[in-house]
C-alpha atoms as one frame of an Amber mdcrd trajectory, in Angstrom:
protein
  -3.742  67.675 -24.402  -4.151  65.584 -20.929  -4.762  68.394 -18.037  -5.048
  67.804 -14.373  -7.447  70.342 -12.238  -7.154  70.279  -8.733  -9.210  72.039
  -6.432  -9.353  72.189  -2.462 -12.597  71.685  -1.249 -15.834  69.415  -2.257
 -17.864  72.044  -2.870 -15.090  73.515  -5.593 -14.841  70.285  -7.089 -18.590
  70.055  -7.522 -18.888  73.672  -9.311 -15.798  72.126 -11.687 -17.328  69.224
 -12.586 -19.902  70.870 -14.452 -17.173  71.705 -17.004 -16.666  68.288 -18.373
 -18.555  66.058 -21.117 -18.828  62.137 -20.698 -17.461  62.171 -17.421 -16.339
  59.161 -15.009 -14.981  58.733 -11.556 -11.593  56.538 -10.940 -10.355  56.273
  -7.487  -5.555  55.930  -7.054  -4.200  55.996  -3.590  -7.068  57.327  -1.914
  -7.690  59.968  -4.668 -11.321  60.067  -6.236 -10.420  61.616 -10.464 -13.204
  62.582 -12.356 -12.218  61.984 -15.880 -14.182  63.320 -18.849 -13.539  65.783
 -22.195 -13.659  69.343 -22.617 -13.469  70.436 -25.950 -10.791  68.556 -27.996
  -8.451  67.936 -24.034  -8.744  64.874 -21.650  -9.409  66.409 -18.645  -9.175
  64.451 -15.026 -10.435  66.858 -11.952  -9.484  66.125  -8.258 -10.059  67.163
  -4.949  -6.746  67.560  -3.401  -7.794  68.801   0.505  -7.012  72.040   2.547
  -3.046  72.858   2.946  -0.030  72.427   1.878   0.808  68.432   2.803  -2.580
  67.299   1.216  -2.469  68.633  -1.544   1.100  68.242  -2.332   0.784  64.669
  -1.712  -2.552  65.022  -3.828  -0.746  66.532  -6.726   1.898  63.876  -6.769
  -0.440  60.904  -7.056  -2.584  62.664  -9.494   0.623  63.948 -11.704   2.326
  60.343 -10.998  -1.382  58.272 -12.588  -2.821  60.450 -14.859   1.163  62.031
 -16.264  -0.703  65.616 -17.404   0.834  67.844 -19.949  -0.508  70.823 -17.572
  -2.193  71.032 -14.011  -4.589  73.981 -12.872  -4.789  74.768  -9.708  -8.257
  76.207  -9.119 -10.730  77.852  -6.648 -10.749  80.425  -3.991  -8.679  82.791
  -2.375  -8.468  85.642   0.607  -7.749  89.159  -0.737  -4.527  91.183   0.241
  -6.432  94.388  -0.844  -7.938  92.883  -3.600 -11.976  93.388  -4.129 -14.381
  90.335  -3.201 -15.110  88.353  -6.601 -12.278  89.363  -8.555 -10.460  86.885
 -10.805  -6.900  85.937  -9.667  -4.798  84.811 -12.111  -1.407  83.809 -10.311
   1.719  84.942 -12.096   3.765  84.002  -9.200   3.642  82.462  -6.285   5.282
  82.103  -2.959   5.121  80.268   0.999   4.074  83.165   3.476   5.155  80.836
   6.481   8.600  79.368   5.592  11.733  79.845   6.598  14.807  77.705   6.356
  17.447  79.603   8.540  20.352  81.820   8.417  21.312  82.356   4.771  18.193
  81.639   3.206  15.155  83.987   2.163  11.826  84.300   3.816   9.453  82.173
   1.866  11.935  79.807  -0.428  11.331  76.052   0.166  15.060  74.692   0.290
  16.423  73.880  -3.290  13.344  75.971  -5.075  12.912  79.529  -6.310  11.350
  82.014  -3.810   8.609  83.085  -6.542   7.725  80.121  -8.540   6.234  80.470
 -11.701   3.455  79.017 -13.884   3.882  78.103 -17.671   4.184  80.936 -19.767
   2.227  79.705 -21.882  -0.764  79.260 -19.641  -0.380  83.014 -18.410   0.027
  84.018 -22.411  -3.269  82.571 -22.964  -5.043  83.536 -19.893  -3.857  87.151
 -20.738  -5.568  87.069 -24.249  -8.652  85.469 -23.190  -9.388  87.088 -19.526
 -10.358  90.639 -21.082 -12.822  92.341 -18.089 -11.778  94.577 -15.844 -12.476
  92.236 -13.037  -9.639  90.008 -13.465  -6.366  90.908 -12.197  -2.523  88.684
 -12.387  -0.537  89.103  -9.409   1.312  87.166  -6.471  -0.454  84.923  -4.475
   1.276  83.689  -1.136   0.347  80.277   0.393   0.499  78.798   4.141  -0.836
  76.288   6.329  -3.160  78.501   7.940  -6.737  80.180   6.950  -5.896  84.173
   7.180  -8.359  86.287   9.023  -6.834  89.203  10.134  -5.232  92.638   9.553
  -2.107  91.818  11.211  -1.809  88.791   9.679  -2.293  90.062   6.269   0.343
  92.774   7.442   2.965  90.357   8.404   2.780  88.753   5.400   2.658  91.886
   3.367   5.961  93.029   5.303   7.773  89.856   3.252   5.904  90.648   0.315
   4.867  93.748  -0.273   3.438  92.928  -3.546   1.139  90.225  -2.201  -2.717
  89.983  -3.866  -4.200  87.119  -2.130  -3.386  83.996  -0.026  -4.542  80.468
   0.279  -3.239  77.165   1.383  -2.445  75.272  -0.992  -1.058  77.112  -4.489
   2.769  77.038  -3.929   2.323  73.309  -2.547   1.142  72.537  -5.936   3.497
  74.779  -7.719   6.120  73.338  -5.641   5.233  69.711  -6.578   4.861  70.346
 -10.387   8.393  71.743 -10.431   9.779  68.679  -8.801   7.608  66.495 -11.371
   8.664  68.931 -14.547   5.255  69.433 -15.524   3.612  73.071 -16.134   0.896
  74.782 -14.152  -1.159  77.398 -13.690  -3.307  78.729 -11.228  -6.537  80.190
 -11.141  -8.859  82.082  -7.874 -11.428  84.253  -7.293 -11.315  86.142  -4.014
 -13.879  84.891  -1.804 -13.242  87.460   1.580 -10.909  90.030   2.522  -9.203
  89.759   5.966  -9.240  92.631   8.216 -12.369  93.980   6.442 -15.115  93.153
   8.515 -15.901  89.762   9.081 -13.778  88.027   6.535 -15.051  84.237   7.865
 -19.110  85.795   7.586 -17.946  86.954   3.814 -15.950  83.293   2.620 -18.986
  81.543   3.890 -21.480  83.619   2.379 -19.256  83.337  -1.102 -20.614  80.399
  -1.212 -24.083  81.122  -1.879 -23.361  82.978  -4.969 -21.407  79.937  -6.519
 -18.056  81.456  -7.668 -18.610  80.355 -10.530 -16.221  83.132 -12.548 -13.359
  80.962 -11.662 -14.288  78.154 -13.233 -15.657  79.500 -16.703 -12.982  81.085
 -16.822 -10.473  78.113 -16.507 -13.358  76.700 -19.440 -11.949  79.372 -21.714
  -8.424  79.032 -20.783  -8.890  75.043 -21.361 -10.998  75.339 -24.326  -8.646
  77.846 -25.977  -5.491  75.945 -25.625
């Protein structure tokens, strides 16, 4: 299987590239791949930028060279109530800052579902492998915007009550796989919890513990396929 992991930031990327045997950089439009092998899969990981245009436009190119049979979108996320370092296995996924006027829902991107979906088989496999008690599947809601408050967390909540993280740059990618037919899935850990204490203090001190949950566990997901 050909898979495609995208992931927001440099120092995500780094942790991922860990993963793969024998790799290699390429560089299409601007976009740096890191091509390699995990397990029996050909595996190509990118770094797609923050938000929802880059790494739309990110996804495209990458989807449009490499023509994946999956993508995985992986890395970190704010928790809507969720603990700091739990796994976040997306089983939906939504825009928490669009809406197209009269007629339409909060949250739906004209001509797509409001909650868009990863491959079932993706979330069928993460389901069997993710077994601790530390990983959860649930809603994550995406915007152009880093969330850092309780009121902001609130607002969104009051569109979707059922809301367990945000980031910027999930549905963008779910979005873009849609319009390309090709399946996805996406994987976080929650690096800080807005509205509970200092939420920017807690993402960057995330760092220094290397979330690195997220990614073995995308290694077992991968591995297992």
């Amino acid at each position: 299987m050909k898979i495609a992991i995208l992931a927001a930031m440099q120092k995500e990327l780094e942790l991922l590239l860990s993963l793969l045997d024998s790799p290699a950089e390429m560089e299409y439009e601007g976009v740096s791949l890191h091509k390699g092998t995990l397990g029996t899969h050909e595996v190509y990981i990118a770094k797609c930028g923050i938000g929802k245009v880059n790494s739309a436009l990110a996804a495209y190119k990458v989807i449009k060279t490499v023509e994946p049979d999956l993508v995985i979108n992986s890395g970190v996320a704010g928790g809507a109530g969720v603990p700091i370092g739990t796994l976040l296995i997306a089983d939906r996924v939504a825009y928490c800052d669009v809406w197209c006027g009269p007629g339409t829902e909060y949250g739906e991107a004209d001509g797509y579902p409001l909650f868009m979906s990863p491959s079932s088989r993706f979330l069928d496999l993460a389901r069997r492998v993710a077994k601790d008690g530390n990983t959860r599947f649930g809603l994550i809601c995406s915007g152009d915007k880093f969330i850092s408050s309780a009121d902001e967390i609130a607002f969104i909540r009051s569109h979707f009550p059922e809301v367990d993280a945000v980031d910027m740059e999930s549905a963008s990618i779910a979005q873009t796989c849609i319009s390309c037919g090709v399946p996805f899935g996406i994987v976080r850990v929650v690096s800080d919890t807005p509205g509970e204490g200092e939420n920017i203090e807690q993402y960057t001190n995330f760092w220094n513990d290397a979330p690195m949950r997220t990614f073995s566990a995308v290694h077992t997901i991968i591995e297992s396929l």
